XYZ file of C-alpha atoms in Angstrom:
678
model
C 0.000 0.000 0.000
C 1.449 3.370 -1.064
C 1.008 6.446 1.073
C 0.534 8.595 -2.077
C -2.618 6.668 -2.922
C -4.312 7.746 0.298
C -2.847 11.178 1.115
C -3.278 14.472 -0.742
C -0.104 15.602 -2.451
C 0.434 18.589 -0.139
C 0.083 16.421 2.984
C 2.542 13.872 1.595
C 5.064 16.640 0.931
C 4.520 17.880 4.475
C 5.159 14.433 5.973
C 8.210 13.593 3.907
C 10.655 15.970 5.690
C 9.399 14.624 9.019
C 10.150 11.062 7.941
C 13.608 12.131 6.810
C 14.191 13.804 10.163
C 13.114 10.656 11.976
C 15.545 8.569 9.961
C 18.352 11.018 10.616
C 17.534 11.008 14.316
C 17.643 7.236 14.521
C 20.768 6.899 12.422
C 22.500 3.569 11.950
C 21.674 0.783 14.366
C 24.565 0.409 16.814
C 25.041 -2.975 18.452
C 28.119 -4.442 20.094
C 29.863 -7.134 18.016
C 28.154 -10.438 18.810
C 30.344 -13.472 19.529
C 27.479 -15.918 20.168
C 28.291 -17.934 17.033
C 31.513 -19.000 18.758
C 30.493 -18.907 22.433
C 27.260 -20.885 21.888
C 28.606 -23.089 19.105
C 28.264 -26.334 21.091
C 25.599 -28.048 23.135
C 27.052 -30.265 25.851
C 24.175 -30.940 28.242
C 22.801 -34.455 27.898
C 19.325 -33.671 29.240
C 15.833 -33.058 27.864
C 15.365 -29.475 26.751
C 13.673 -27.259 29.357
C 11.729 -25.850 26.404
C 9.892 -29.133 25.926
C 6.408 -29.208 27.405
C 5.658 -31.959 29.882
C 3.134 -34.767 29.515
C 0.609 -33.504 32.057
C -2.669 -31.863 30.988
C -2.921 -28.200 31.968
C -5.868 -26.804 33.917
C -6.610 -23.195 34.874
C -8.830 -21.338 37.326
C -9.185 -18.045 39.189
C -9.461 -17.364 42.887
C -10.230 -14.020 44.470
C -12.621 -11.715 46.290
C -15.677 -12.491 44.180
C -16.634 -8.807 44.357
C -13.960 -7.140 42.217
C -15.278 -3.917 40.675
C -12.950 -3.845 37.637
C -11.914 -7.450 37.067
C -14.696 -9.714 35.901
C -12.563 -12.821 36.253
C -12.102 -12.125 39.966
C -15.779 -11.322 40.409
C -17.769 -13.724 38.243
C -15.307 -16.503 37.425
C -13.623 -17.400 40.726
C -13.552 -21.080 41.606
C -13.601 -20.132 45.290
C -13.579 -16.922 47.320
C -10.656 -15.662 49.421
C -10.730 -13.312 52.392
C -9.231 -9.789 52.110
C -6.092 -8.826 54.063
C -5.185 -5.660 55.963
C -2.103 -4.029 54.374
C -2.672 -0.581 55.860
C 0.555 -0.648 57.913
C 2.626 -1.498 54.850
C 1.008 0.494 52.039
C 0.050 4.165 52.194
C -1.844 5.821 49.344
C -0.973 9.419 50.172
C -2.722 12.111 48.154
C -4.053 9.571 45.661
C -6.150 7.746 48.285
C -9.538 9.177 47.301
C -9.236 8.550 43.543
C -7.710 5.102 43.981
C -10.290 3.966 46.513
C -13.070 5.137 44.211
C -11.579 3.303 41.227
C -10.847 0.009 42.985
C -13.724 -0.032 45.446
C -11.545 -1.053 48.395
C -8.865 0.409 50.655
C -5.480 -0.993 51.815
C -7.189 -2.417 54.924
C -9.105 -4.808 52.655
C -6.773 -5.748 49.798
C -8.045 -8.808 47.889
C -6.059 -12.005 47.326
C -6.662 -12.510 43.592
C -4.751 -14.830 41.273
C -5.017 -16.810 38.062
C -3.628 -20.335 38.375
C -2.298 -22.915 35.923
C -1.886 -26.387 37.373
C -1.359 -30.000 36.272
C -4.269 -32.364 35.823
C -2.998 -35.140 38.058
C -2.957 -36.384 41.648
C 0.067 -34.366 42.858
C 1.396 -33.104 45.133
C 3.195 -30.494 43.013
C 5.639 -27.708 43.874
C 3.975 -24.297 44.026
C 5.402 -21.142 42.404
C 3.936 -17.654 42.830
C 4.754 -14.922 40.297
C 3.974 -11.200 40.555
C 4.395 -8.278 38.196
C 5.862 -4.895 38.994
C 4.787 -1.301 38.501
C 2.749 -0.593 35.361
C -0.394 1.312 34.410
C -2.779 -0.039 37.045
C -5.653 -0.093 34.525
C -3.609 -2.141 32.018
C -3.718 -5.329 34.068
C -0.352 -7.108 34.233
C -1.119 -10.506 35.788
C -2.197 -12.232 32.510
C 1.295 -11.615 31.066
C 2.890 -14.748 32.538
C 0.539 -17.283 30.999
C 3.389 -18.590 28.817
C 5.255 -19.556 32.006
C 2.151 -20.897 33.733
C 1.073 -23.280 30.989
C 4.592 -24.508 30.362
C 5.415 -25.159 34.012
C 2.029 -26.774 34.706
C 2.654 -29.289 31.934
C 5.900 -30.210 33.696
C 4.355 -30.721 37.135
C 4.338 -27.294 38.806
C 1.473 -25.136 40.039
C 1.962 -21.503 39.007
C -0.200 -18.689 40.373
C 0.069 -15.221 38.820
C -0.845 -12.761 41.564
C -2.947 -9.664 40.989
C -1.114 -6.688 42.501
C -2.386 -4.095 40.025
C -4.069 -2.214 42.877
C -0.609 -1.485 44.327
C 0.735 -0.030 41.062
C 1.231 3.705 40.662
C 0.824 4.571 44.321
C 1.523 8.265 44.877
C 1.813 8.819 41.139
C 5.105 6.931 41.183
C 6.605 9.171 43.854
C 5.949 6.866 46.812
C 8.539 4.089 46.719
C 7.495 2.421 49.951
C 5.061 -0.159 48.617
C 7.561 -2.910 47.796
C 7.419 -4.163 51.375
C 3.670 -4.514 50.842
C 4.280 -6.495 47.660
C 6.609 -8.852 49.543
C 4.110 -9.276 52.367
C 1.339 -10.067 49.845
C 3.425 -12.968 48.506
C 3.434 -14.452 52.003
C -0.279 -13.825 52.569
C -0.982 -15.730 49.349
C 1.200 -18.597 50.611
C -0.786 -18.527 53.841
C -3.955 -18.852 51.772
C -2.475 -21.719 49.760
C -1.743 -23.586 52.975
C -5.450 -23.397 53.778
C -6.402 -24.440 50.205
C -4.238 -27.532 50.543
C -5.810 -28.457 53.887
C -9.443 -27.861 52.889
C -11.214 -31.018 51.599
C -13.714 -28.781 49.742
C -11.041 -26.861 47.843
C -9.972 -27.983 44.316
C -6.324 -27.808 45.459
C -6.823 -30.091 48.447
C -3.727 -32.308 48.744
C -2.311 -31.078 45.423
C 0.325 -28.716 46.834
C 3.814 -29.707 47.972
C 4.163 -27.061 50.666
C 7.745 -28.178 51.345
C 8.873 -27.002 47.902
C 7.837 -23.423 47.264
C 9.127 -20.848 44.806
C 8.478 -17.134 44.362
C 9.138 -15.123 41.211
C 8.857 -11.385 40.654
C 9.320 -8.933 37.783
C 10.576 -5.346 38.180
C 9.283 -4.101 41.569
C 7.985 -7.612 42.030
C 11.623 -8.694 41.570
C 12.624 -6.606 44.559
C 9.585 -7.807 46.491
C 10.586 -11.484 46.303
C 13.702 -10.586 48.294
C 11.569 -8.870 50.922
C 9.252 -11.878 51.020
C 12.209 -14.201 51.641
C 13.500 -11.859 54.364
C 10.086 -11.390 56.050
C 9.478 -15.140 55.903
C 11.983 -15.775 58.719
C 10.971 -12.768 60.873
C 8.294 -12.487 63.548
C 7.807 -8.694 63.371
C 7.489 -6.112 60.615
C 10.829 -4.236 60.745
C 9.265 -0.772 60.331
C 6.429 -1.250 62.829
C 6.889 -4.048 65.347
C 3.251 -3.835 66.389
C 2.572 -5.855 63.236
C 3.538 -9.476 63.899
C 3.349 -12.637 61.848
C 4.445 -16.268 61.814
C 5.137 -17.362 58.245
C 8.122 -19.751 58.116
C 7.269 -21.271 54.720
C 9.632 -23.622 52.890
C 10.633 -21.107 50.223
C 13.475 -22.805 48.391
C 13.635 -20.916 45.085
C 13.583 -17.172 44.372
C 13.615 -15.696 40.848
C 13.992 -11.961 40.201
C 13.343 -10.692 36.661
C 14.796 -7.243 35.860
C 14.361 -6.168 39.491
C 14.797 -2.826 41.165
C 16.624 -2.792 44.482
C 16.479 -0.620 47.569
C 13.220 1.191 46.861
C 12.155 -0.221 50.224
C 14.872 -0.436 52.881
C 13.875 -2.169 56.122
C 15.254 -0.131 59.015
C 16.971 2.019 56.318
C 19.150 -0.896 55.210
C 19.208 -3.113 52.130
C 17.263 -6.287 52.844
C 19.338 -9.408 53.598
C 18.373 -12.709 51.969
C 19.716 -16.085 53.081
C 19.508 -19.822 52.466
C 17.480 -19.935 49.261
C 18.456 -20.703 45.698
C 18.443 -17.394 43.844
C 18.270 -16.572 40.128
C 18.256 -13.057 38.681
C 18.303 -11.951 35.038
C 18.266 -8.559 33.362
C 18.475 -7.185 29.822
C 21.159 -4.857 28.500
C 18.470 -2.888 26.627
C 16.149 -2.381 29.583
C 14.593 1.029 28.964
C 12.899 1.206 32.369
C 15.258 -0.191 35.031
C 18.433 1.152 33.446
C 20.856 -0.504 35.904
C 21.306 -4.193 36.659
C 20.162 -3.541 40.221
C 19.682 -7.255 40.911
C 23.468 -7.603 41.156
C 23.221 -5.967 44.566
C 20.714 -8.529 45.829
C 22.834 -11.291 44.285
C 25.823 -10.015 46.258
C 23.821 -10.007 49.510
C 22.582 -13.595 49.209
C 24.250 -15.625 51.967
C 24.314 -19.345 52.689
C 24.621 -19.963 56.408
C 22.674 -23.131 57.240
C 25.204 -25.687 55.955
C 22.787 -26.974 53.299
C 23.426 -27.011 49.536
C 22.308 -23.800 47.804
C 23.407 -21.794 44.775
C 22.842 -18.414 43.206
C 23.124 -17.320 39.576
C 22.744 -14.112 37.584
C 22.484 -13.585 33.824
C 22.896 -10.362 31.869
C 21.094 -10.856 28.536
C 22.229 -8.777 25.574
C 19.416 -6.996 23.670
C 16.677 -8.015 26.138
C 14.422 -5.205 27.349
C 12.266 -4.716 30.447
C 8.775 -5.457 29.209
C 9.007 -8.491 26.964
C 9.259 -10.855 29.943
C 5.525 -10.052 30.275
C 3.305 -10.396 27.189
C 1.046 -7.524 28.317
C 3.931 -5.062 28.646
C 5.732 -5.853 25.400
C 8.625 -3.862 23.872
C 7.568 -0.367 24.981
C 9.447 0.172 28.236
C 8.391 3.812 28.482
C 4.788 3.433 27.471
C 3.073 3.944 24.136
C 5.477 6.744 23.164
C 8.635 4.715 23.769
C 9.647 5.107 20.131
C 10.276 8.800 20.750
C 13.124 8.144 23.164
C 14.153 4.496 22.691
C 15.674 2.839 19.646
C 13.686 -0.405 19.590
C 15.347 -1.853 16.497
C 18.066 -3.798 18.318
C 15.790 -5.679 20.720
C 15.475 -9.419 20.771
C 12.158 -10.589 19.442
C 9.656 -11.084 22.257
C 9.512 -14.826 21.597
C 13.307 -15.082 21.849
C 13.357 -13.183 25.115
C 10.669 -15.400 26.594
C 12.500 -18.465 25.257
C 15.419 -17.487 27.469
C 13.058 -17.058 30.443
C 11.556 -20.491 29.846
C 14.981 -22.155 29.663
C 16.400 -20.615 32.820
C 13.242 -20.512 34.947
C 12.331 -24.110 34.096
C 15.856 -25.424 34.681
C 16.115 -23.472 37.935
C 12.790 -24.681 39.328
C 13.431 -28.292 38.264
C 16.775 -28.115 40.101
C 15.547 -26.234 43.177
C 12.082 -27.696 43.798
C 12.326 -31.203 42.363
C 15.912 -32.055 43.247
C 17.019 -32.724 39.663
C 20.689 -32.235 38.825
C 20.709 -32.545 35.024
C 20.487 -28.761 34.516
C 23.000 -27.652 37.161
C 25.894 -27.100 34.684
C 23.811 -24.423 32.937
C 24.114 -22.100 35.934
C 27.886 -22.558 36.227
C 28.583 -22.052 32.515
C 25.930 -20.996 29.993
C 28.145 -22.166 27.104
C 27.054 -25.765 27.694
C 23.521 -24.983 26.413
C 24.169 -23.521 22.978
C 21.286 -25.500 21.508
C 18.652 -24.022 23.842
C 19.549 -20.361 24.199
C 18.727 -17.529 21.790
C 21.833 -16.513 19.870
C 22.907 -13.438 21.753
C 25.568 -12.646 24.356
C 25.323 -13.457 28.048
C 27.391 -12.525 31.083
C 26.797 -14.928 33.940
C 27.655 -15.128 37.620
C 27.473 -18.213 39.787
C 28.318 -19.183 43.337
C 27.572 -22.308 45.325
C 27.255 -22.693 49.089
C 30.569 -24.535 49.522
C 32.473 -21.451 48.300
C 35.169 -20.269 50.725
C 36.551 -16.814 49.934
C 40.213 -15.901 49.851
C 39.703 -12.298 48.728
C 36.401 -10.418 48.342
C 38.078 -7.004 48.850
C 35.456 -6.054 51.430
C 37.377 -6.646 54.639
C 39.579 -3.516 54.968
C 41.505 -0.891 52.998
C 44.789 -2.836 52.920
C 45.304 -4.044 49.321
C 47.849 -6.654 50.469
C 45.433 -8.632 52.672
C 42.396 -10.816 52.036
C 39.578 -12.533 53.888
C 41.807 -15.259 55.344
C 44.223 -14.602 58.178
C 47.796 -14.942 56.953
C 46.934 -14.467 53.265
C 49.344 -12.109 51.493
C 48.591 -10.375 48.188
C 51.443 -9.251 45.940
C 51.681 -7.369 42.672
C 54.579 -7.521 40.224
C 55.067 -5.002 37.369
C 51.471 -3.751 37.589
C 50.638 -0.298 36.219
C 47.297 -0.222 38.081
C 46.507 -1.845 41.406
C 43.635 -0.433 43.419
C 40.482 -1.513 45.186
C 37.233 0.346 44.561
C 33.467 -0.059 44.447
C 31.827 -1.457 41.307
C 29.556 1.189 39.740
C 26.050 0.794 38.346
C 25.065 2.356 35.033
C 22.583 5.194 35.367
C 20.637 7.587 33.197
C 22.032 11.047 32.471
C 21.169 13.523 35.176
C 20.852 10.892 37.908
C 23.343 10.296 40.665
C 25.809 7.489 40.112
C 24.958 4.459 42.200
C 27.029 1.430 43.038
C 26.729 -2.321 43.150
C 27.502 -2.182 46.906
C 30.454 -4.418 46.088
C 34.221 -3.847 46.258
C 36.650 -5.300 43.701
C 40.268 -4.818 42.573
C 41.441 -3.046 39.381
C 44.608 -4.488 37.781
C 46.331 -2.873 34.804
C 49.561 -3.838 33.047
C 51.765 -3.175 30.037
C 54.536 -5.660 29.384
C 56.316 -3.369 26.898
C 59.421 -1.611 28.151
C 60.056 1.758 26.522
C 63.797 2.335 26.169
C 65.789 5.250 24.780
C 65.552 4.137 21.160
C 63.507 0.914 21.155
C 60.613 -0.857 22.826
C 61.107 -4.391 24.090
C 59.034 -6.905 25.996
C 59.577 -7.437 29.695
C 58.508 -10.317 31.934
C 54.715 -10.628 32.292
C 53.033 -8.713 35.078
C 51.240 -10.758 37.708
C 48.934 -10.519 40.691
C 49.474 -13.213 43.296
C 47.658 -14.525 46.352
C 50.122 -16.226 48.700
C 48.337 -18.798 50.879
C 48.962 -19.561 54.551
C 50.926 -22.860 54.817
C 48.145 -24.904 56.440
C 45.279 -23.744 54.234
C 45.484 -26.454 51.510
C 45.216 -29.180 54.144
C 42.531 -27.457 56.219
C 40.404 -26.702 53.138
C 41.066 -30.145 51.630
C 42.232 -28.756 48.326
C 42.468 -31.489 45.746
C 41.322 -32.465 42.253
C 37.649 -32.244 43.313
C 37.890 -28.559 44.232
C 37.560 -25.544 41.948
C 39.244 -22.162 41.881
C 36.475 -19.570 41.521
C 36.478 -15.846 40.808
C 34.745 -13.102 38.789
C 36.506 -10.930 36.230
C 35.920 -8.516 33.376
C 38.223 -6.682 30.985
C 38.171 -2.893 30.645
C 39.013 -0.603 27.739
C 41.861 1.051 29.641
C 45.426 0.417 28.425
C 48.295 1.673 30.616
C 51.433 3.037 28.976
C 54.675 1.045 28.634
C 56.966 0.490 31.575
C 60.053 2.629 31.944
C 63.364 0.973 31.092
C 65.573 1.027 34.222
C 68.680 0.625 32.022
C 67.716 3.731 30.026
C 67.261 5.696 33.222
C 70.675 4.567 34.453
C 72.239 5.559 31.109
C 70.601 8.992 31.289
C 71.829 9.477 34.853
C 75.342 8.434 33.784
C 75.326 10.976 30.922
C 74.186 13.703 33.295
C 76.953 12.804 35.740
C 79.570 12.862 32.973
C 78.304 16.256 31.786
C 78.539 17.628 35.278
C 82.107 16.330 35.686
C 83.159 18.018 32.412
C 81.851 21.334 33.649
C 78.461 21.235 31.979
C 77.314 21.599 28.412
C 77.513 24.978 26.706
C 74.490 26.872 25.441
C 75.447 26.131 21.839
C 75.585 22.387 22.497
C 72.259 22.519 24.360
C 70.683 24.258 21.382
C 71.986 21.608 19.016
C 70.676 18.899 21.316
C 67.190 20.449 21.361
C 67.155 20.834 17.566
C 68.261 17.231 17.186
C 65.537 16.000 19.532
C 62.914 18.041 17.626
C 64.018 16.693 14.240
C 64.107 13.140 15.604
C 60.573 13.495 16.973
C 59.334 15.048 13.714
C 60.835 12.219 11.676
C 59.226 9.662 14.012
C 55.834 11.377 13.612
C 56.040 11.554 9.807
C 57.148 7.932 9.475
C 54.522 6.573 11.897
C 51.842 4.308 10.416
C 48.414 5.238 11.938
C 47.064 1.772 11.113
C 49.330 0.392 13.829
C 47.434 2.480 16.391
C 44.102 1.300 15.024
C 45.168 -2.313 15.363
C 46.430 -1.640 18.875
C 43.220 0.090 19.949
C 40.923 -2.557 18.542
C 39.031 -4.242 21.370
C 40.389 -7.722 20.885
C 39.451 -10.178 23.665
C 42.053 -10.172 26.417
C 43.949 -13.374 27.088
C 45.590 -14.259 30.380
C 46.708 -17.284 32.355
C 46.035 -18.619 35.834
C 49.080 -20.261 37.389
C 49.367 -22.309 40.578
C 52.671 -22.796 42.415
C 53.470 -25.296 45.169
C 55.970 -25.142 48.026
C 58.566 -27.044 45.975
C 58.466 -24.497 43.173
C 56.475 -26.646 40.768
C 53.928 -24.689 38.740
C 51.172 -25.316 36.224
C 49.026 -22.837 34.341
C 45.862 -22.805 32.258
C 44.521 -20.249 29.802
C 41.559 -18.477 31.377
C 39.849 -18.063 27.997
C 39.156 -21.809 27.948
C 36.649 -21.258 30.748
C 34.611 -18.475 29.198
C 35.012 -15.346 27.081
C 37.084 -12.564 28.624
C 35.130 -9.664 27.183
C 35.242 -5.936 27.459
C 31.944 -4.585 28.827
C 29.153 -4.798 26.265
C 28.527 -1.379 24.746
C 24.857 -0.443 24.956
C 23.073 2.235 22.933
C 19.315 2.155 23.299
C 18.468 5.862 23.190
C 17.202 7.333 19.927
C 19.133 10.558 20.302
C 22.712 10.926 21.413
C 21.838 13.722 23.850
C 19.496 11.334 25.682
C 22.176 8.753 26.320
C 22.851 7.180 29.682
C 25.604 8.462 31.932
C 27.510 5.348 30.903
C 27.132 3.171 27.828
C 28.291 0.017 29.587
C 27.380 -1.896 32.733
C 30.320 -3.387 34.620
C 29.087 -6.978 34.997
C 31.843 -9.421 35.940
C 31.874 -12.948 34.487
C 32.228 -15.902 36.859
C 34.827 -18.601 36.219
C 35.162 -21.986 37.936
C 38.378 -23.836 37.144
C 38.700 -27.434 38.408
C 42.007 -27.860 40.221
C 42.302 -31.166 38.391
C 42.956 -29.146 35.226
C 46.263 -27.955 36.699
C 47.582 -31.443 37.290
C 50.075 -32.865 34.795
C 51.149 -36.474 34.451
C 54.819 -35.763 35.078
C 56.517 -37.068 38.236
C 57.435 -33.550 39.334
C 54.023 -32.024 38.727
C 52.074 -29.650 40.927
C 51.273 -30.875 44.453
C 47.907 -29.359 45.472
C 48.373 -30.318 49.113
C 51.415 -28.013 49.172
C 49.861 -25.179 47.154
C 51.313 -21.810 48.147
C 50.457 -19.311 45.419
C 47.695 -18.402 42.971
C 48.883 -16.133 40.181
C 46.886 -14.100 37.696
C 49.558 -14.052 35.011
C 49.223 -11.369 32.326
C 51.325 -13.212 29.781
C 49.085 -13.519 26.717
C 47.952 -9.922 26.049
C 50.707 -7.313 26.046
C 48.639 -4.704 27.859
C 45.230 -4.257 29.402
C 43.152 -3.789 32.521
C 40.848 -6.196 34.345
C 38.583 -5.995 37.378
C 38.697 -9.013 39.694
C 36.452 -10.091 42.574
C 35.329 -13.011 44.769
C 38.452 -15.188 44.600
C 38.170 -18.468 46.476
C 37.733 -22.231 46.371
C 34.651 -24.463 46.196
C 33.977 -28.156 46.615
C 30.735 -28.112 44.652
C 28.423 -30.961 43.741
C 30.146 -32.809 40.844
C 26.892 -32.445 38.876
C 27.727 -28.762 38.325
C 30.893 -29.868 36.517
C 29.361 -32.697 34.505
C 29.365 -30.807 31.200
C 32.383 -28.589 30.610
C 32.821 -26.231 27.681
C 36.508 -25.815 28.596
C 37.434 -29.236 27.255
């Protein structure tokens, strides 16, 4: 269909310059070079695809107040009626109270428990998972947007309930950020209701629910709320008003946060702690709403203290946005006019984005709530699942409850010490060595926030700049020297792994100074002084000679050499272990995952609307089996006498990396079953 067939000529001429302006404004699509063809080239997991539907028939129903003013499904179609709950101590409506109460027909002291449920048609019992949306137009109801998850999981033997929290959205016109505690509390009130459903012989869910295997999942503000739910679950009093008491104590074993915010609610003005649950968080690089990967902060705070097996994982998904995890929200992260500020051309297709969610959420819930171990390698190293994942780039983090830290860079301001008494940290030939806080990307005009996480910056340049030439020096290194008894006490052996997180940066320090050249210069100066100094005429000649030499060097320089040098080639470095007898073995880190520079992100339509930073500093986790350092020679490395871990910068001549969370694990061998490093 041609526009000229339907528009008068003058109107077409009027529109044409506007279309040209739009094209000029958008410009060329800018995406970071994608290495997924290499990184995801293999599929190593010998397990059924999490994308495959199960064999169970899927049923669906609604439960709720039975009196909902705006939602017919929760008024006329409920299978059974639930009692309202009093959230007035957790949620305040402020100046919007009158209009909101008129629209909804109820106040915070009588919030309904509404949900749509997908469940298996079978005898059960089945693990239960609750999912809740985040902030969105309260009249554009968000809870139907997870049907793709509900039907899929129900076919595989899970009950999934999508909770209606639309009546919490938009409180205070977006200015009141205190409702996320209410969202977390509502998760637990729904679980309380489910306990009664399971016990009631008249309820359709009687005996169908495995209340010992519970999961909670939240998107956006709901992604923050699941952390609050897990924290409140083990408390007896509401932290901000101890007159409100409760007794939850549910067996929440799995927590999933999708593109979450963090810290909008702070119990007792602190970030909420979360402990002793399996935790999965994922976020898109092209999120046009929650611009920072805030879930990294919650990931950092997850602790495992009960001696039971747990793990946590995070995934940064290139080209994923905020809304396409929910089919109602879609690609428009800033509402219907998103195209005015966001360049939507680089986004993953919605189906691809939800394919990722299905893979990771299904694998995570199968592992966490059903005790399966076939998918565990996926969380340690996403490269093992090249056949399941959309072809884009991922940065992943992983930690398991057996992890024992050597250096997290949190303990003090001494860069030569770590988390273990007696550990010594040394640097050799480093151009940069400093500890600092990891930043979070933010929009222009907003204050820079942090990941609430310290790390170490390490820069090097192995070139030595002499008087007339540049030569290569010995490789720079960063070493952790272990206390003598640690290998025995920690039972370090072939079954253990060396774990850490690392990313490359775009910073390249200058060459090292040549000590010999400095000595030669000092010798010349001494000789000149002994001869009574150099005359003005000789000094002038020397300056002219230096100028001509520099000019000749400039004119003969090939700029293409600089371009090749500045190209962001992947950094390469080695990890070397040394024992007390001086035996050493090293492996190339790049075998265990790509060592990338931060992914460059441009999602704004206009350059003057860009974010304060065009990258997010997300470190990649690496787990290297100590068995990989063992050779078959008689004088090979002795792990029981291990004394030093070296980050050896021997493969790339110059560069900078950020390093964090260095330590050892003795993880379940199932995590190591499939290895992309071999």
